[in-house]
Short mmCIF file of C-alpha atoms in Angstrom, two decimals:
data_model
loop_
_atom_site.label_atom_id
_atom_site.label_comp_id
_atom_site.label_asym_id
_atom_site.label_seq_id
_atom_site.Cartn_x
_atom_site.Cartn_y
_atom_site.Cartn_z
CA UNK L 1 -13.54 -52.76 -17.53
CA UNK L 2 -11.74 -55.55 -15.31
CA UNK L 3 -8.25 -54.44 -17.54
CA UNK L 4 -9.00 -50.71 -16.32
CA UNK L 5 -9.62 -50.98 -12.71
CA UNK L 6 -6.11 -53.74 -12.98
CA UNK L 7 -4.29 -50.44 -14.51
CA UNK L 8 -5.81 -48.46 -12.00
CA UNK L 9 -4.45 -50.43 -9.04
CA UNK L 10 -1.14 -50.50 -11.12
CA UNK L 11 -0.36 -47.24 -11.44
CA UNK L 12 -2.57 -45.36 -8.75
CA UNK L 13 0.74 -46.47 -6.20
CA UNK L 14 2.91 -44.39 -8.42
CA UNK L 15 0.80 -41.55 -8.41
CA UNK L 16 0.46 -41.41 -4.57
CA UNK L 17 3.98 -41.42 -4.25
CA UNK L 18 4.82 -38.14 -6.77
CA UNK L 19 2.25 -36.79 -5.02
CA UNK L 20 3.78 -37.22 -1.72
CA UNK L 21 6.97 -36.07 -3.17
CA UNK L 22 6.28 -33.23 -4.85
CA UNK L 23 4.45 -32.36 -1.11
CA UNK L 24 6.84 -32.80 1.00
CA UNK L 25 9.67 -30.96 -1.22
CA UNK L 26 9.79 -27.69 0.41
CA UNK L 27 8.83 -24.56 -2.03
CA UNK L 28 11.86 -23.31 -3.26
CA UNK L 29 11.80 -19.35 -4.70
CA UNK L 30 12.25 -18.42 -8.34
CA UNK L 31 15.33 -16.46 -9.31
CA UNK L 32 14.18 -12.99 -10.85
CA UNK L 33 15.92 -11.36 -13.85
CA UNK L 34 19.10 -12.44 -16.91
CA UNK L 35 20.79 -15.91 -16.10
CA UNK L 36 23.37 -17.19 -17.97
CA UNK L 37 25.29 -20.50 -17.85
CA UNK L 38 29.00 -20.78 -16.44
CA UNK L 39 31.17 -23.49 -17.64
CA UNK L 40 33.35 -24.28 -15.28
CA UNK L 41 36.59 -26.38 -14.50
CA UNK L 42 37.18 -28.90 -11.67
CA UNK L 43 40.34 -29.72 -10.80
CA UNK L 44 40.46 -33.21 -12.40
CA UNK L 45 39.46 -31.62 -15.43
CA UNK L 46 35.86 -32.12 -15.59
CA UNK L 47 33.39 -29.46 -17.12
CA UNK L 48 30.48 -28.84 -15.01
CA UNK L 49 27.94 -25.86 -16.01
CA UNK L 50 26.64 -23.30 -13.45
CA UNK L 51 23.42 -21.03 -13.29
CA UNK L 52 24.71 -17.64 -12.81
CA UNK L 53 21.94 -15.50 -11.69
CA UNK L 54 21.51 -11.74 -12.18
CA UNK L 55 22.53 -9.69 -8.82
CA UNK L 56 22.56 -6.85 -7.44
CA UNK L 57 26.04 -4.85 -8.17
CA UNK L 58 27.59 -2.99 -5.07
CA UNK L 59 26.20 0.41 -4.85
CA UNK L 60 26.91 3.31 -2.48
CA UNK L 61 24.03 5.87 -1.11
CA UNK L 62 23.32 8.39 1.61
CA UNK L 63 21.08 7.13 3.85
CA UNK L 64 18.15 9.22 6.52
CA UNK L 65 21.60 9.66 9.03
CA UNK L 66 23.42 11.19 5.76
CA UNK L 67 25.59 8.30 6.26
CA UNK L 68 26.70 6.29 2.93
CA UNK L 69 25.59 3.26 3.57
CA UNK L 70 27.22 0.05 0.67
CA UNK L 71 25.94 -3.45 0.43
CA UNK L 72 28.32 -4.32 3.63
CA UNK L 73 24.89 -3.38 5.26
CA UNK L 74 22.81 -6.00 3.79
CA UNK L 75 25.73 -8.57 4.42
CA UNK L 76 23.99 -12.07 5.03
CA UNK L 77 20.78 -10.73 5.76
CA UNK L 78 17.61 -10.69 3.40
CA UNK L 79 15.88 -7.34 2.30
CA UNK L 80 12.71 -6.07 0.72
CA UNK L 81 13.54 -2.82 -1.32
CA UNK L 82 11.61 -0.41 -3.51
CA UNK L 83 11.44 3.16 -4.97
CA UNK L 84 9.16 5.74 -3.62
CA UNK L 85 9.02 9.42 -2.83
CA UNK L 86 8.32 11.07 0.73
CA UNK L 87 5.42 13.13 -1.33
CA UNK L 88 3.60 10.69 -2.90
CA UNK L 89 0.04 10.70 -2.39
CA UNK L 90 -0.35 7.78 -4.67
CA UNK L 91 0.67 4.63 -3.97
CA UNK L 92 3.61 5.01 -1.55
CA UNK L 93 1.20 5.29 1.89
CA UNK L 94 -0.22 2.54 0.63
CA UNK L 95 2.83 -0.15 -0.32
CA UNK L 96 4.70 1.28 2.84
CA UNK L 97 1.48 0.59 5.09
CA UNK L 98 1.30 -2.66 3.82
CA UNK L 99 5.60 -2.59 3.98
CA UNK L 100 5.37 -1.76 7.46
CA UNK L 101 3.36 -4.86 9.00
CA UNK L 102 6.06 -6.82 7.64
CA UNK L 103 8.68 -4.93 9.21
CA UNK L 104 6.50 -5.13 12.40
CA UNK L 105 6.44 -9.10 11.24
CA UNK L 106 10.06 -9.29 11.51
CA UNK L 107 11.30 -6.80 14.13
CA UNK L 108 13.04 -9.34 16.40
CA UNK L 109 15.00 -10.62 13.41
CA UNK L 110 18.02 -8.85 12.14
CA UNK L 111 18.38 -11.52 8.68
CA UNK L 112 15.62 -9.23 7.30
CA UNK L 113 16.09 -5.79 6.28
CA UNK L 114 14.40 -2.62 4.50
CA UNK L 115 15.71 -0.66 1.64
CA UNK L 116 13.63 2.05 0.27
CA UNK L 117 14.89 4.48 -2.22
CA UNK L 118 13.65 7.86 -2.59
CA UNK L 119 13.31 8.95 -6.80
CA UNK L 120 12.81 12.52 -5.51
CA UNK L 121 16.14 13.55 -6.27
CA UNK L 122 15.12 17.23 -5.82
CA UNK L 123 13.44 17.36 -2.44
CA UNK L 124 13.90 14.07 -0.58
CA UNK L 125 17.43 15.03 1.27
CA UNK L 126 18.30 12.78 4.05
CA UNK L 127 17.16 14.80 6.72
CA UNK L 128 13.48 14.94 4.78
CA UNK L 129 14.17 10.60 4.73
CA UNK L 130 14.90 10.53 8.39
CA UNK L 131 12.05 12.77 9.20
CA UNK L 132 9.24 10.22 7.09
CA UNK L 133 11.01 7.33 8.74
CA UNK L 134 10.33 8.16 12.08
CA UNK L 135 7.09 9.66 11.15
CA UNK L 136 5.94 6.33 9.43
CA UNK L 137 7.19 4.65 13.27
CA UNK L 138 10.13 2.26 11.66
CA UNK L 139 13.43 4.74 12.35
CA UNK L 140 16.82 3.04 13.18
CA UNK L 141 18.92 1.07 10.60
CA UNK L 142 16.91 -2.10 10.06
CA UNK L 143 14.96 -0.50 7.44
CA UNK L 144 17.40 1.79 5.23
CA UNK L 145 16.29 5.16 3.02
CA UNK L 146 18.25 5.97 0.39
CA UNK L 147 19.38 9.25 -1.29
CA UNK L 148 21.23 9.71 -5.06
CA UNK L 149 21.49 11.28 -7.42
CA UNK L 150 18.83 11.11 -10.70
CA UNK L 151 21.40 8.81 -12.51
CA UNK L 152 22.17 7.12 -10.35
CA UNK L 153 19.05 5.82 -8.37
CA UNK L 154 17.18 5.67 -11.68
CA UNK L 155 19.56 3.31 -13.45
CA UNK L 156 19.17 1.07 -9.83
CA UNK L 157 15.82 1.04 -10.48
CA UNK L 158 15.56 0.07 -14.03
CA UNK L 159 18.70 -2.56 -14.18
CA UNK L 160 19.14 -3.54 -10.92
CA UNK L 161 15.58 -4.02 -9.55
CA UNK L 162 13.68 -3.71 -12.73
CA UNK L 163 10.71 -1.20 -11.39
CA UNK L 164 9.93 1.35 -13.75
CA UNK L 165 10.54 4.66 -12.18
CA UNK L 166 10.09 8.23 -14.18
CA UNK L 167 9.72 12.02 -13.69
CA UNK L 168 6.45 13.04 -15.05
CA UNK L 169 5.31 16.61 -15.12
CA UNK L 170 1.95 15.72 -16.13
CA UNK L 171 1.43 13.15 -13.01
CA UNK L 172 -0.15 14.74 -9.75
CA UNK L 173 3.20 14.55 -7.71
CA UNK L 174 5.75 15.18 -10.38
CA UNK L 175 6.82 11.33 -10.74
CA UNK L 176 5.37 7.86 -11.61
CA UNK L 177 6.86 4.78 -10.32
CA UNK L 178 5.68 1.05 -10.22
CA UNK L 179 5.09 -0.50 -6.46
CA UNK L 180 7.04 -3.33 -6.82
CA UNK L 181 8.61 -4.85 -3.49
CA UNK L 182 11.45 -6.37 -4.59
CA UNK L 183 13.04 -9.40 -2.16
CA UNK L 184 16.35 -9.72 -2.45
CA UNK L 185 18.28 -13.25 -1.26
CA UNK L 186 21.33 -13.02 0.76
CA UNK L 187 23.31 -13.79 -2.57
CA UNK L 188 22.10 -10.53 -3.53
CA UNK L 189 19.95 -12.28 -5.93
CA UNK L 190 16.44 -11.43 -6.76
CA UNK L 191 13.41 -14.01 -5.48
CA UNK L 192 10.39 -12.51 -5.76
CA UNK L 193 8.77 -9.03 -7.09
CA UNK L 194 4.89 -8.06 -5.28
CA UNK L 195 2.87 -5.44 -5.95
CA UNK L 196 3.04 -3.37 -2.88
CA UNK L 197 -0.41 -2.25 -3.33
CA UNK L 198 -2.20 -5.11 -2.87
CA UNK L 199 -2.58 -7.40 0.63
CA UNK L 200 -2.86 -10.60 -1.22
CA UNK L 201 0.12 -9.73 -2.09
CA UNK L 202 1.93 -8.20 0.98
CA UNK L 203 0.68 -11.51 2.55
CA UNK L 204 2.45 -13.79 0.08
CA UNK L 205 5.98 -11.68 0.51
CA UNK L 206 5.60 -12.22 4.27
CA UNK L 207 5.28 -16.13 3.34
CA UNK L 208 7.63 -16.09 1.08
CA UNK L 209 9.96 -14.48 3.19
CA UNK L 210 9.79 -17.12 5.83
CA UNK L 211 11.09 -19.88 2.88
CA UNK L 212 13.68 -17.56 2.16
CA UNK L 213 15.00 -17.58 5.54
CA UNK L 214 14.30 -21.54 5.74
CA UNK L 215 15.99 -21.78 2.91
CA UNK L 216 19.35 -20.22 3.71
CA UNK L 217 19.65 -21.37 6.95
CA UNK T 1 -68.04 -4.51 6.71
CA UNK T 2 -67.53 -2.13 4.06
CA UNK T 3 -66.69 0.21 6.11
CA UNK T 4 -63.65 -2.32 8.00
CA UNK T 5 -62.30 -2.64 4.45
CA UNK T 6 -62.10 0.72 3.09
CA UNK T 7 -60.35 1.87 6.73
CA UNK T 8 -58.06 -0.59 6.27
CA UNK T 9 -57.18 0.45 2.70
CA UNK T 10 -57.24 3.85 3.55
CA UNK T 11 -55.01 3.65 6.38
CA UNK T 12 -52.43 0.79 4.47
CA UNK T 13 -52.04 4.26 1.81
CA UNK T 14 -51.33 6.73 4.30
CA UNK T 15 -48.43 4.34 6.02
CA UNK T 16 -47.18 3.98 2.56
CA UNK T 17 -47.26 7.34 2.02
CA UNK T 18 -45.13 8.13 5.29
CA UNK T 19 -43.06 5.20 4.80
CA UNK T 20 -42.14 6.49 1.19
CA UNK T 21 -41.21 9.56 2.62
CA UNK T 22 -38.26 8.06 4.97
CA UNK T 23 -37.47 5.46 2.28
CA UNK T 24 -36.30 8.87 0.21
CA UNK T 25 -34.62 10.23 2.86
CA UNK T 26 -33.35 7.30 3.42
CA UNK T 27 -32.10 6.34 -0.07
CA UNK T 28 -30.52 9.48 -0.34
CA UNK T 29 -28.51 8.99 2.52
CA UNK T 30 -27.58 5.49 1.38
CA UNK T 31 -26.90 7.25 -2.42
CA UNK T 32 -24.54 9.49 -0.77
CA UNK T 33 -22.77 7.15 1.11
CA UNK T 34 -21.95 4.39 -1.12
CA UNK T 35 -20.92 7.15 -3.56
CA UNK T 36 -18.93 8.69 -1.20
CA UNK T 37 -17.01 4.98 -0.47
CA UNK T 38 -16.15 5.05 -4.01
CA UNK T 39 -14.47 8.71 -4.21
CA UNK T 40 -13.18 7.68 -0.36
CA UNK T 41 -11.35 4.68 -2.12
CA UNK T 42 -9.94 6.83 -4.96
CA UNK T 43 -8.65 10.19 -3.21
CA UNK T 44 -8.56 9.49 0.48
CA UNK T 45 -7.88 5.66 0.70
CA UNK T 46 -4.22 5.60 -0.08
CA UNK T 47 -3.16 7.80 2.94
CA UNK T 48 -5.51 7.25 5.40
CA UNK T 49 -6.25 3.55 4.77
CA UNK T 50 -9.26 1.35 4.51
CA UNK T 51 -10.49 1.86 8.19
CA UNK T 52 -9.95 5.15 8.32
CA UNK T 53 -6.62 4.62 10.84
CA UNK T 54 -4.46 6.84 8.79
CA UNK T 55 -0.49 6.01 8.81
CA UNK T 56 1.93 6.50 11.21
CA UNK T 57 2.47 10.13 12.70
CA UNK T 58 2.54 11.31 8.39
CA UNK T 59 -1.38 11.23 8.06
CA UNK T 60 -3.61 11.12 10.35
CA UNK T 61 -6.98 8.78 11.60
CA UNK T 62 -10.53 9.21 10.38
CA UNK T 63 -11.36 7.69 13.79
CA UNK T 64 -11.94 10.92 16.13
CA UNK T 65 -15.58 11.46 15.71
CA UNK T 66 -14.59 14.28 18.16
CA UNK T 67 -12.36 16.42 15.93
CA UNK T 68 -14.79 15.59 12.40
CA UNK T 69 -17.98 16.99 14.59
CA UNK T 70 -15.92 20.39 16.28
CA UNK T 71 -14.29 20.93 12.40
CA UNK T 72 -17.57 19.50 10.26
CA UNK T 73 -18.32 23.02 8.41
CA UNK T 74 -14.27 22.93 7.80
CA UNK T 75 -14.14 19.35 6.46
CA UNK T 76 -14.99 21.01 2.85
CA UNK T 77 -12.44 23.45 2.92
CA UNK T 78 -9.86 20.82 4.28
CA UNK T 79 -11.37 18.57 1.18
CA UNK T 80 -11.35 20.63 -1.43
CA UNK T 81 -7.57 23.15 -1.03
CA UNK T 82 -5.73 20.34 1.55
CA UNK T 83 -4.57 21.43 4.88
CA UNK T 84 -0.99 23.04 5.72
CA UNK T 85 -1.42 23.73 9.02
CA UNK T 86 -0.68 20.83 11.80
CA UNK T 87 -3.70 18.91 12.94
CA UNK T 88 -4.53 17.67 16.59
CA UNK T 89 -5.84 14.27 16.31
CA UNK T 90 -6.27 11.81 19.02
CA UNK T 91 -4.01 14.23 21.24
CA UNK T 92 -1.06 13.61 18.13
CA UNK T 93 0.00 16.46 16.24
CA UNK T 94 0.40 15.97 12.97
CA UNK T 95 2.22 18.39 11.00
CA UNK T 96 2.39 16.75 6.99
CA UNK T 97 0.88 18.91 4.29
CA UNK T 98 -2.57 17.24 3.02
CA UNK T 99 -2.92 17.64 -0.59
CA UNK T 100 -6.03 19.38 -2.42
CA UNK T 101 -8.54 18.45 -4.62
CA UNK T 102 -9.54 20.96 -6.47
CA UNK T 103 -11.14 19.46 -8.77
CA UNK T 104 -13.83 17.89 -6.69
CA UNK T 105 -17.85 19.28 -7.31
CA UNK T 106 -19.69 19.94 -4.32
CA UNK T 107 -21.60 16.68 -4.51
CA UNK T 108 -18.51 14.80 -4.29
CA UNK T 109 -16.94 16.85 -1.39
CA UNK T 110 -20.55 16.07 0.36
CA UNK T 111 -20.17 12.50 -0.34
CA UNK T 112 -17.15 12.11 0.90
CA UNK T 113 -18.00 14.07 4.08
CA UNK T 114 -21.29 11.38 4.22
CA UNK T 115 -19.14 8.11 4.06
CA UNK T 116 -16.48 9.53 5.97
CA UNK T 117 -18.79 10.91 9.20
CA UNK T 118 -20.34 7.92 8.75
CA UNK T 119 -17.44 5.07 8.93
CA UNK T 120 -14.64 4.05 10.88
CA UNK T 121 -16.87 4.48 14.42
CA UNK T 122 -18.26 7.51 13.50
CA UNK T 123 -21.94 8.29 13.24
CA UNK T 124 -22.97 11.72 12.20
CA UNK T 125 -26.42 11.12 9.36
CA UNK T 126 -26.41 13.32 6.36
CA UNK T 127 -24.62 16.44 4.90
CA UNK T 128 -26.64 17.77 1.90
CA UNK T 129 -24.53 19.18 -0.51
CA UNK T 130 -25.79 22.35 -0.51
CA UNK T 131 -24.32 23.13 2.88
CA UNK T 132 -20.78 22.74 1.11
CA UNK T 133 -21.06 26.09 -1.36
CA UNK T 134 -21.42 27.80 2.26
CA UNK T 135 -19.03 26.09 3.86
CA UNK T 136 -16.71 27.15 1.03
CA UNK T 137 -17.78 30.32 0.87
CA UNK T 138 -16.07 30.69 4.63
CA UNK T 139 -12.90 29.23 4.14
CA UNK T 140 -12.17 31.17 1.01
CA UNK T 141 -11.62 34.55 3.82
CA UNK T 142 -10.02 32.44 6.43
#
């Protein structure tokens, strides 16, 4: 018993101090999606091997001002983005309520943007964009809608952000989609994914958001 | 003394008896609105929110017990084939198209009409669900 309490008081010290560690290291993000390793060459000719991360490529997309907007627009800032339809009845009112207090979160601060893409290729036209965007109370350029093509918005969606997106004639608005948020770094790297649906949720991208900014800066 | 005790038992059955009454009332009110929360949260909830406060000028609030008492026989209608005309709420116009829901019985449309009159500051009692066949009955020539 004596031997136990003696490794107690031995180790216990140790303990305390990982746990202060491990406290006081701030929470750092995960990195979403393919990584791969990069071995690269210094100068003196040592090997040292990087983490590439998956990212987002450059794209270029009408947005609610029929304007195309590239990632120049997202340059150094952070942004939530995610696919929707102007239409929906499903689970768009509700992601982009819960989008929008976030927005409202973050209004004085131009690092964090918006990016929502329509995947109503047939009906959501830029002017029909600008129209929900000032209707939902967030128009001007700090959160973005986006307009493509079929192709093009739905290969964005399923390689670049990884959200499921589909045209469904069976489904009561003509299209199913998951209600991801994605958050996107300002390496153009993916951090974090949230179901845009729930408020437990919402709440931890509004947290998490505030790392990524510490982070960065 | 006998007489003391069977008054008293008399009169304990004939408050029970009234208080049944309201209790069924009363229940059916409560079965009607907790229903009606349920449908609420699978048809309404995503557009006009939790409390009822609707979402930015594209759907509008559940919160003007004003317009839900002047339109209450056109709730039904509104319900069941959606709404493509612009709505005054709150003194905002709100011009989105409301989808239908066809498929809802008349018990449901009632239930919904319950929680909703009901919630969100409003305070209207019951709507029996036989008021809704008439109430569609009128919108069907309007």
């Amino acid at each position: 018993m004596n031997k136990l309490c003696q490794s107690i008081r031995f180790v216990a010290p140790f303990l305390l101090a990982i746990c202060c560690i491990a406290c006081s290291n701030d929470k750092k993000l995960p990195f979403y999606g393919q990584r791969e390793a990069r071995i690269t060459k210094a100068a003196d000719g040592t090997e040292k091997v990087d983490t590439v991360y998956q990212t987002i490529p450059p794209f270029r997309l009408l947005n609610q001002d029929s304007i195309y907007i590239t990632q120049d627009a997202f340059k150094n800032k952070i942004y939530v983005a995610d696919f929707f339809f102007t239409s929906c009845s499903t689970i768009c009112p509700t992601m982009h309520r819960n989008l929008k207090t976030i927005f409202d979160a973050y209004k004085n601060n131009p690092d964090v943007m918006f990016l929502s893409h329509t995947i109503d290729f047939k009906y959501d036209k830029p002017s029909v964009l600008k129209k929900y965007g000032q209707k939902l109370g967030v128009d001007g350029p700090k959160w973005q809608f986006v307009y493509g093509t079929k192709e093009e918005i739905y290969h964005i969606a399923e390689h670049d952000y990884l959200v499921a997106v589909q045209e469904d004639q069976s489904a009561k608005d003509g299209y199913i989609h998951q209600g991801w948020l994605v958050l996107v770094d300002k390496h153009k790297r993916m951090r974090g994914a949230y179901d845009g649906t729930k408020s437990d949720q919402v709440a931890q991208l509004q947290k998490d958001i505030a790392i990524l900014l510490k982070e960065e800066n | 003394m006998r007489k003391i005790v069977l008054f008293l038992v008399m009169s304990t059955v004939i408050v029970t008896l009234i208080y049944s009454c309201q209790d069924a009332e009363q229940l059916e009110y409560q079965t009607y609105y907790s229903n009606g929360q349920t449908l609420y949260q699978t048809y309404c909830q995503n557009c006009h929110g939790e409390k009822g406060e609707g979402l930015g000028l594209l759907t509008p609030p559940l919160t003007d017990s004003l317009f839900l008492k002047n339109n209450r026989t056109v709730l039904a209608c509104i319900i069941k084939n959606g709404a493509t005309t612009p709505v005054t709420v709150h003194g905002k116009t709100y011009e989105e198209k409301m989808p239908a829901f066809p498929k809802l019985a008349d018990i449901d449309i009632a239930q919904i009409i319950v929680y909703v009159t009901n919630s969100f500051g409003n305070k209207m009692g019951m709507y029996p669900y036989a008021d809704i066949n008439k109430d569609l009955k009128s919108c069907a020539t309007r």
